[in-house]
Coordinates of C-alpha atoms in Angstrom, one line a residue:
Chain A
M568 CA 0.0 0.0 0.0
S569 CA 1.3 3.5 -0.9
E570 CA 2.1 5.9 1.9
L571 CA -0.7 8.3 1.0
D572 CA -3.1 5.3 0.9
E573 CA -1.9 4.3 4.4
L574 CA -2.5 7.8 5.7
K575 CA -5.9 7.8 4.0
M576 CA -6.9 4.7 6.0
R577 CA -5.6 6.1 9.2
L578 CA -7.6 9.4 8.7
R579 CA -10.7 7.4 7.8
A580 CA -10.4 5.5 11.1
F581 CA -9.8 8.8 12.9
A582 CA -13.0 10.4 11.5
K583 CA -15.0 7.2 12.0
E584 CA -14.1 6.9 15.7
R585 CA -15.3 10.4 16.3
D586 CA -18.4 10.1 14.1
W587 CA -17.1 13.1 12.1
D588 CA -18.0 11.8 8.6
Q589 CA -21.3 13.6 8.8
F590 CA -19.4 16.9 8.7
H591 CA -17.0 15.9 5.9
A592 CA -19.0 16.7 2.8
P593 CA -16.5 17.7 0.0
K594 CA -17.9 21.2 0.1
N595 CA -17.0 21.5 3.8
L596 CA -13.6 19.8 3.4
A597 CA -12.7 22.2 0.6
M598 CA -13.5 25.1 3.0
A599 CA -11.4 23.6 5.8
L600 CA -8.6 23.1 3.3
S601 CA -8.7 26.8 2.4
V602 CA -8.7 27.8 6.1
E603 CA -5.6 25.6 6.8
V604 CA -3.8 27.1 3.8
A605 CA -4.5 30.6 5.1
E606 CA -2.9 29.6 8.4
L607 CA 0.2 28.7 6.4
V608 CA 0.0 32.0 4.4
E609 CA -0.3 34.0 7.7
H610 CA 3.3 33.0 8.6
F611 CA 4.6 34.5 5.5
Q612 CA 2.5 37.6 4.9
W613 CA 4.9 40.2 6.4
L614 CA 8.1 38.5 5.6
S615 CA 10.2 39.4 2.6
E616 CA 10.9 36.6 0.1
D617 CA 14.4 36.3 1.4
Q618 CA 13.2 36.0 5.0
S619 CA 10.7 33.3 4.0
K620 CA 13.7 31.2 2.8
S621 CA 15.3 31.1 6.3
L622 CA 12.7 30.7 8.9
D623 CA 13.8 30.4 12.6
E624 CA 13.2 26.9 14.2
K625 CA 10.0 27.9 16.0
T626 CA 8.4 29.3 12.9
K627 CA 9.6 26.3 10.8
A628 CA 7.9 23.9 13.3
E629 CA 4.7 25.9 13.1
V630 CA 4.8 25.9 9.4
A631 CA 5.4 22.2 9.2
D632 CA 2.4 21.7 11.4
E633 CA 0.2 23.7 9.0
I634 CA 1.6 21.8 6.0
A635 CA 0.5 18.7 7.8
D636 CA -3.0 20.1 8.2
V637 CA -3.2 20.9 4.5
Q638 CA -2.1 17.5 3.6
V639 CA -4.6 15.9 5.9
Y640 CA -7.6 17.7 4.5
L641 CA -6.4 17.2 1.0
I642 CA -6.2 13.4 1.6
R643 CA -9.7 13.5 3.2
L644 CA -11.2 15.5 0.3
A645 CA -9.6 13.2 -2.3
D646 CA -10.9 10.2 -0.4
K647 CA -14.4 11.4 -0.2
L648 CA -14.4 12.1 -4.0
D649 CA -12.6 8.9 -4.8
V650 CA -9.7 10.7 -6.4
D651 CA -6.3 9.0 -6.4
I652 CA -3.9 11.9 -5.6
L653 CA -0.8 10.2 -7.0
D654 CA -2.5 9.4 -10.3
A655 CA -3.8 13.0 -10.5
V656 CA -0.4 14.5 -9.9
G657 CA 1.3 12.2 -12.4
Q658 CA -1.2 13.3 -15.1
K659 CA -0.8 16.9 -14.1
I660 CA 3.0 16.8 -14.5
E661 CA 2.6 15.4 -18.0
K662 CA 0.1 18.1 -18.9
N663 CA 2.4 20.8 -17.5
K664 CA 5.3 19.5 -19.5
A665 CA 3.3 20.0 -22.7
K666 CA 1.9 23.3 -21.6
Y667 CA 5.2 24.9 -20.5
P668 CA 7.9 23.7 -22.9
A669 CA 11.2 24.3 -21.2
D670 CA 12.7 25.9 -24.3
K671 CA 10.0 28.4 -24.5
V672 CA 9.5 29.5 -20.9
R673 CA 12.9 29.3 -19.5
G674 CA 14.2 31.9 -17.1
K675 CA 12.5 35.2 -17.4
S676 CA 10.0 36.3 -14.9
K677 CA 8.0 38.2 -17.5
K678 CA 7.7 35.1 -19.7
Y679 CA 6.7 33.1 -16.7
T680 CA 4.1 35.5 -15.6
E681 CA 2.6 35.7 -19.0
Y682 CA 2.4 32.0 -19.2
K683 CA 0.7 31.8 -15.9
D684 CA -1.7 34.5 -17.0
D685 CA -2.9 32.3 -19.7
E686 CA -4.2 29.9 -17.1
I687 CA -6.4 32.5 -15.4
Chain B
M1375 CA 12.3 6.2 -2.1
S1376 CA 8.8 7.2 -1.0
E1377 CA 6.2 8.3 -3.5
L1378 CA 6.1 11.8 -2.3
D1379 CA 9.9 12.0 -2.4
E1380 CA 9.8 10.7 -5.9
L1381 CA 7.3 13.4 -6.9
K1382 CA 9.5 15.9 -5.1
M1383 CA 12.5 15.0 -7.3
R1384 CA 10.4 15.2 -10.5
L1385 CA 9.1 18.6 -9.5
R1386 CA 12.5 19.8 -8.7
A1387 CA 13.7 18.8 -12.1
F1388 CA 10.7 20.4 -13.7
A1389 CA 11.5 23.7 -12.0
K1390 CA 15.2 23.5 -12.7
E1391 CA 14.7 22.9 -16.4
R1392 CA 12.6 26.0 -16.6
D1393 CA 14.8 28.1 -14.3
W1394 CA 11.8 28.8 -12.1
D1395 CA 13.4 28.3 -8.8
Q1396 CA 14.0 32.0 -8.7
F1397 CA 10.3 32.5 -8.3
H1398 CA 9.7 29.8 -5.8
A1399 CA 10.4 31.5 -2.5
P1400 CA 8.3 29.9 0.2
K1401 CA 6.3 33.2 0.5
N1402 CA 5.3 32.9 -3.2
L1403 CA 4.6 29.2 -3.1
A1404 CA 2.3 29.7 -0.1
M1405 CA 0.4 32.3 -2.2
A1406 CA 0.3 30.0 -5.2
L1407 CA -1.0 27.2 -3.0
S1408 CA -3.8 29.4 -1.7
V1409 CA -4.8 30.3 -5.3
E1410 CA -5.0 26.6 -6.3
V1411 CA -7.1 25.8 -3.3
A1412 CA -9.5 28.6 -4.2
E1413 CA -9.8 27.1 -7.7
L1414 CA -10.9 23.9 -5.9
V1415 CA -13.3 25.8 -3.7
E1416 CA -14.8 27.5 -6.7
H1417 CA -16.3 24.2 -7.9
F1418 CA -18.2 23.8 -4.6
Q1419 CA -19.3 27.3 -3.8
W1420 CA -22.9 27.1 -5.1
L1421 CA -23.4 23.4 -4.6
S1422 CA -25.3 22.0 -1.6
E1423 CA -23.4 19.6 0.6
D1424 CA -25.3 16.7 -0.9
Q1425 CA -24.5 17.9 -4.4
S1426 CA -20.8 18.1 -3.5
K1427 CA -20.9 14.4 -2.7
S1428 CA -22.0 13.3 -6.2
L1429 CA -20.2 15.3 -8.8
D1430 CA -20.7 14.6 -12.5
E1431 CA -17.8 13.1 -14.3
K1432 CA -16.6 16.4 -15.9
T1433 CA -16.6 18.3 -12.7
K1434 CA -14.9 15.4 -10.9
A1435 CA -12.1 15.4 -13.5
E1436 CA -11.7 19.2 -13.0
V1437 CA -11.6 18.8 -9.3
A1438 CA -9.0 16.0 -9.5
D1439 CA -6.9 18.4 -11.6
E1440 CA -7.1 21.1 -8.9
I1441 CA -6.3 18.6 -6.2
A1442 CA -3.2 17.7 -8.2
D1443 CA -2.2 21.4 -8.3
V1444 CA -2.6 21.8 -4.6
Q1445 CA -0.5 18.7 -4.0
V1446 CA 2.2 19.9 -6.4
Y1447 CA 2.6 23.3 -4.7
L1448 CA 2.5 21.7 -1.2
I1449 CA 5.4 19.3 -2.2
R1450 CA 7.3 22.3 -3.6
L1451 CA 6.8 24.4 -0.5
A1452 CA 7.7 21.6 1.8
D1453 CA 10.8 20.9 -0.3
K1454 CA 12.0 24.5 -0.2
L1455 CA 11.5 24.6 3.6
D1456 CA 13.1 21.1 4.1
V1457 CA 10.0 19.8 5.7
D1458 CA 9.2 16.1 5.4
I1459 CA 5.5 15.9 4.8
L1460 CA 5.0 12.3 5.9
D1461 CA 6.7 13.0 9.2
A1462 CA 4.7 16.1 9.7
V1463 CA 1.4 14.3 9.1
G1464 CA 2.4 11.4 11.3
Q1465 CA 3.1 13.8 14.2
K1466 CA 0.0 15.8 13.5
I1467 CA -2.3 12.7 13.7
E1468 CA -0.8 11.8 17.1
K1469 CA -1.3 15.4 18.3
N1470 CA -4.9 15.3 17.1
K1471 CA -5.6 12.0 18.9
A1472 CA -4.6 13.6 22.1
K1473 CA -6.4 16.8 21.4
Y1474 CA -9.7 15.3 20.3
P1475 CA -10.3 12.2 22.5
A1476 CA -12.9 10.0 20.7
D1477 CA -14.9 9.6 23.8
K1478 CA -15.2 13.3 24.4
V1479 CA -15.9 14.6 20.9
R1480 CA -18.0 11.9 19.4
G1481 CA -20.9 12.7 17.2
K1482 CA -22.4 16.0 17.9
S1483 CA -21.8 18.9 15.6
K1484 CA -22.0 21.3 18.5
K1485 CA -19.3 19.5 20.4
Y1486 CA -17.2 19.4 17.2
T1487 CA -17.7 23.0 16.5
E1488 CA -16.8 24.1 20.0
Y1489 CA -13.7 21.9 19.9
K1490 CA -12.7 23.5 16.6
D1491 CA -13.3 27.0 18.1
D1492 CA -10.7 26.2 20.7
E1493 CA -8.1 26.1 17.9
I1494 CA -8.9 29.5 16.6
Chain C
M169 CA -15.8 63.1 1.6
S170 CA -17.3 59.7 1.1
E171 CA -17.4 57.2 4.0
L172 CA -14.9 54.9 2.4
D173 CA -12.6 57.8 1.7
E174 CA -12.9 58.9 5.3
L175 CA -12.0 55.3 6.5
K176 CA -9.1 55.3 4.1
M177 CA -7.8 58.5 5.7
R178 CA -8.2 57.1 9.2
L179 CA -6.4 53.9 8.2
R180 CA -3.6 55.8 6.6
A181 CA -3.1 57.7 9.8
F182 CA -3.2 54.5 11.8
A183 CA -0.4 52.9 9.7
K184 CA 1.6 56.1 9.6
E185 CA 1.6 56.5 13.4
R186 CA 2.9 52.9 13.7
D187 CA 5.4 53.2 10.8
W188 CA 3.7 50.2 9.2
D189 CA 3.6 51.4 5.7
Q190 CA 6.9 49.6 5.1
F191 CA 5.1 46.3 5.4
H192 CA 2.1 47.3 3.4
A193 CA 3.2 46.4 -0.1
P194 CA 0.2 45.4 -2.2
K195 CA 1.6 41.9 -2.4
N196 CA 1.6 41.6 1.4
L197 CA -1.8 43.3 1.8
A198 CA -3.3 40.8 -0.7
M199 CA -2.0 38.0 1.5
A200 CA -3.3 39.6 4.7
L201 CA -6.7 40.0 3.0
S202 CA -6.8 36.3 2.1
V203 CA -5.9 35.4 5.7
E204 CA -8.8 37.5 7.1
V205 CA -11.3 36.0 4.7
A206 CA -10.2 32.6 5.8
E207 CA -10.9 33.6 9.4
L208 CA -14.4 34.5 8.2
V209 CA -14.8 31.2 6.3
E210 CA -13.7 29.3 9.4
H211 CA -16.9 30.2 11.1
F212 CA -19.0 28.7 8.4
Q213 CA -17.0 25.5 7.4
W214 CA -19.0 23.0 9.5
L215 CA -22.3 24.7 9.4
S216 CA -25.1 23.8 7.0
E217 CA -26.3 26.5 4.7
D218 CA -29.4 26.9 6.9
Q219 CA -27.4 27.2 10.0
S220 CA -25.3 29.8 8.4
K221 CA -28.4 31.9 8.0
S222 CA -29.2 32.1 11.7
L223 CA -26.0 32.6 13.7
D224 CA -26.1 32.9 17.4
E225 CA -25.2 36.4 18.8
K226 CA -21.7 35.4 19.8
T227 CA -20.8 34.0 16.4
K228 CA -22.5 36.9 14.7
A229 CA -20.3 39.4 16.6
E230 CA -17.2 37.4 15.8
V231 CA -18.2 37.3 12.1
A232 CA -18.9 41.1 12.1
D233 CA -15.4 41.5 13.5
E234 CA -13.9 39.5 10.6
I235 CA -16.0 41.3 8.0
A236 CA -14.4 44.5 9.4
D237 CA -10.9 43.1 9.0
V238 CA -11.6 42.2 5.4
Q239 CA -13.0 45.7 4.7
V240 CA -10.0 47.3 6.4
Y241 CA -7.4 45.4 4.3
L242 CA -9.4 45.9 1.1
I243 CA -9.4 49.7 1.8
R244 CA -5.7 49.7 2.5
L245 CA -4.9 47.6 -0.7
A246 CA -7.1 49.9 -2.9
D247 CA -5.4 52.9 -1.3
K248 CA -1.9 51.7 -2.0
L249 CA -2.9 50.9 -5.7
D250 CA -4.8 54.2 -6.1
V251 CA -8.0 52.3 -6.9
D252 CA -11.3 54.0 -6.1
I253 CA -13.4 51.2 -4.7
L254 CA -16.8 52.8 -5.3
D255 CA -15.9 53.5 -8.9
A256 CA -14.7 50.0 -9.4
V257 CA -17.9 48.5 -7.9
G258 CA -20.1 50.7 -10.0
Q259 CA -18.3 49.6 -13.2
K260 CA -18.5 46.0 -12.1
I261 CA -22.2 46.1 -11.5
E262 CA -22.7 47.5 -15.0
K263 CA -20.5 44.8 -16.5
N264 CA -22.4 42.1 -14.6
K265 CA -25.7 43.4 -15.8
A266 CA -24.5 42.8 -19.4
K267 CA -22.9 39.5 -18.6
Y268 CA -25.8 38.0 -16.7
P269 CA -29.0 39.2 -18.4
A270 CA -31.8 38.6 -15.9
D271 CA -34.0 36.9 -18.6
K272 CA -31.4 34.4 -19.4
V273 CA -30.1 33.4 -16.0
R274 CA -33.1 33.6 -13.8
G275 CA -33.7 31.0 -11.2
K276 CA -32.1 27.8 -12.0
S277 CA -29.0 26.7 -10.1
K278 CA -27.7 24.8 -13.1
K279 CA -27.9 27.8 -15.3
Y280 CA -26.3 29.9 -12.6
T281 CA -23.5 27.4 -12.2
E282 CA -22.8 27.1 -15.9
Y283 CA -22.7 30.9 -16.2
K284 CA -20.3 31.0 -13.3
D285 CA -18.2 28.3 -15.0
D286 CA -17.8 30.6 -18.0
E287 CA -15.8 33.0 -15.8
I288 CA -13.2 30.5 -14.8
Chain D
M974 CA -28.3 56.9 2.6
S975 CA -24.6 55.9 2.9
E976 CA -22.8 54.8 -0.3
L977 CA -22.3 51.3 1.0
D978 CA -26.0 51.1 1.8
E979 CA -26.8 52.3 -1.7
L980 CA -24.6 49.6 -3.2
K981 CA -26.3 47.1 -0.9
M982 CA -29.7 48.0 -2.3
R983 CA -28.5 47.8 -5.9
L984 CA -26.9 44.4 -5.3
R985 CA -30.1 43.2 -3.6
A986 CA -32.1 44.2 -6.6
F987 CA -29.5 42.5 -8.9
A988 CA -29.8 39.2 -7.1
K989 CA -33.6 39.5 -6.8
E990 CA -34.1 40.1 -10.5
R991 CA -32.1 36.9 -11.2
D992 CA -33.7 34.9 -8.4
W993 CA -30.2 34.2 -7.0
D994 CA -31.0 34.7 -3.3
Q995 CA -31.5 31.0 -3.1
F996 CA -27.8 30.5 -3.6
H997 CA -26.7 33.3 -1.3
A998 CA -26.5 31.5 2.0
P999 CA -23.8 33.2 4.1
K1000 CA -21.8 29.9 3.9
N1001 CA -21.8 30.1 0.1
L1002 CA -21.1 33.9 0.0
A1003 CA -18.1 33.4 2.3
M1004 CA -16.7 30.8 -0.1
A1005 CA -17.3 33.0 -3.1
L1006 CA -15.5 35.8 -1.2
S1007 CA -12.5 33.6 -0.7
V1008 CA -12.4 32.7 -4.4
E1009 CA -12.5 36.3 -5.4
V1010 CA -9.7 37.2 -3.0
A1011 CA -7.6 34.4 -4.5
E1012 CA -8.1 35.9 -8.0
L1013 CA -6.7 39.1 -6.5
V1014 CA -3.8 37.2 -4.9
E1015 CA -3.0 35.5 -8.2
H1016 CA -1.9 38.8 -9.7
F1017 CA 0.7 39.2 -7.0
Q1018 CA 2.0 35.7 -6.4
W1019 CA 5.1 35.9 -8.6
L1020 CA 5.8 39.6 -8.3
S1021 CA 8.3 41.0 -5.8
E1022 CA 7.0 43.5 -3.2
D1023 CA 8.5 46.3 -5.2
Q1024 CA 6.9 45.1 -8.5
S1025 CA 3.6 44.9 -6.7
K1026 CA 3.8 48.7 -6.0
S1027 CA 4.0 49.7 -9.6
L1028 CA 1.6 47.6 -11.7
D1029 CA 1.2 48.3 -15.4
E1030 CA -2.1 49.8 -16.5
K1031 CA -3.5 46.5 -17.7
T1032 CA -2.8 44.6 -14.5
K1033 CA -4.0 47.6 -12.4
A1034 CA -7.4 47.5 -14.3
E1035 CA -7.7 43.7 -13.7
V1036 CA -6.8 44.1 -10.0
A1037 CA -9.4 46.9 -9.7
D1038 CA -11.9 44.5 -11.2
E1039 CA -11.1 41.9 -8.6
I1040 CA -11.2 44.5 -5.7
A1041 CA -14.7 45.3 -6.9
D1042 CA -15.7 41.6 -6.8
V1043 CA -14.4 41.3 -3.3
Q1044 CA -16.3 44.4 -2.2
V1045 CA -19.5 43.1 -3.9
Y1046 CA -19.4 39.8 -2.1
L1047 CA -18.5 41.4 1.2
I1048 CA -21.5 43.7 1.0
R1049 CA -23.8 40.8 0.1
L1050 CA -22.5 38.7 3.0
A1051 CA -22.9 41.5 5.5
D1052 CA -26.4 42.2 4.2
K1053 CA -27.5 38.6 4.6
L1054 CA -26.1 38.6 8.2
D1055 CA -27.5 42.0 9.0
V1056 CA -24.1 43.4 9.8
D1057 CA -23.4 47.1 9.2
I1058 CA -20.0 47.3 7.7
L1059 CA -19.2 50.9 8.6
D1060 CA -20.2 50.3 12.2
A1061 CA -18.1 47.1 12.3
V1062 CA -15.0 48.9 10.9
G1063 CA -15.4 51.8 13.2
Q1064 CA -15.4 49.5 16.2
K1065 CA -12.5 47.5 14.8
I1066 CA -10.3 50.6 14.4
E1067 CA -11.0 51.6 18.1
K1068 CA -10.1 48.0 19.2
N1069 CA -6.9 48.1 17.1
K1070 CA -5.9 51.4 18.6
A1071 CA -6.0 49.8 22.1
K1072 CA -4.4 46.6 20.9
Y1073 CA -1.5 48.2 19.1
P1074 CA -0.4 51.3 21.0
A1075 CA 1.7 53.4 18.6
D1076 CA 4.4 53.9 21.1
K1077 CA 4.9 50.2 21.6
V1078 CA 4.7 48.8 18.1
R1079 CA 6.3 51.6 16.1
G1080 CA 8.6 50.7 13.3
K1081 CA 10.3 47.4 13.6
S1082 CA 9.1 44.5 11.6
K1083 CA 10.0 42.1 14.4
K1084 CA 7.8 43.9 16.8
Y1085 CA 5.1 44.1 14.3
T1086 CA 5.3 40.4 13.5
E1087 CA 5.4 39.4 17.2
Y1088 CA 2.3 41.6 17.8
K1089 CA 0.5 40.0 14.9
D1090 CA 1.5 36.5 16.2
D1091 CA -0.4 37.3 19.4
E1092 CA -3.5 37.4 17.3
I1093 CA -3.1 33.9 15.9

């Protein structure tokens, strides 16, 4: 069993023991996911880009904790929707290779930004 | 090598080939993560909880695509901060077991909500 | 002076007295705005749609507080970008009237959703 | 009538003409608000703080459009919850004056960050 599948099973058991599945509609899990991501963003909002690259140990531990929360809700959401995360990521990487050919988008922020803008 | 580590290596190579590491400060990746989560949320915003449980095939494929984007940026962010996602989730599950004892929080939405409020 | 302009001036003075303008780059204010919105979303994530329509007094006061935070950062961001919020909203309402003709989109959730999907 | 109240009335009429009130539960409006804020954040995610201070005209117009969307959903949400935005902001500014005394928090990013951390 893959690691993500193993975590999925542990998180299923966790919710079942607490009778929390009733709250875990995909709509609600998507909201919870967005809240956890914001708790992550909060750590970075007043830092410069450079400061964000060298967090002190305390902040790093808090950020790791928030990363875990995001991963947990993402696994729960994918589970409820019967989406295989690893498959989905594998397909996405192939799509992105086609969408952003290395030769064409290499290196310039402007190019990068324009490319991203196409996605909007 | 774990699956998430393998994805991490593939995503590193993807960014390196495009010279995109210069944009991938943790601050920026946290922002990108929040944007991808919102694209996920957008699919659910006008659906009822019940509707969110039975998506049509087209929507489900789009949602799977957004789940992949969230996972991709989460792996990139954790990589840049040198955080091991699996470790962090393992520790978080143990913390949550202590924080939300099954006997105490089982089943009632009010109880659940109050417990969640303690976190705020 | 309009009410929003008056608030803008008060918030300018507030930041100036604390020498906080140095942190208020639009990039950072956009992040802070997203964090405040998530604090608002957090109050609703486990509630049903019906429950969200009849908050108890304590929750309503907390939600009002978060609405204020969102408004504050929106005013600060618009100020830093020299955007007139009232003008922008006025123009947006006119655009939306053209985009969503009442005759065409009235009443059905499916229609509404499809229309919204066009925006993505 | 205040400007925000006038916008509130126009937005009420807009929703009523389209029979969209049925979708505008506060839970859903909070989600929509978070999606619009993310569309704002997307414009800034790969920009440096300095770049975010001097947007080109095209980007500025797009950002103004997103600011309008955020304001629109904030007015709708406050309306549905019977919250007076101007009152809420007025009270919040007074609270913040007490919470962040200018003498104590002036000028240093560290101080500012620590203060903000207290809110978490």
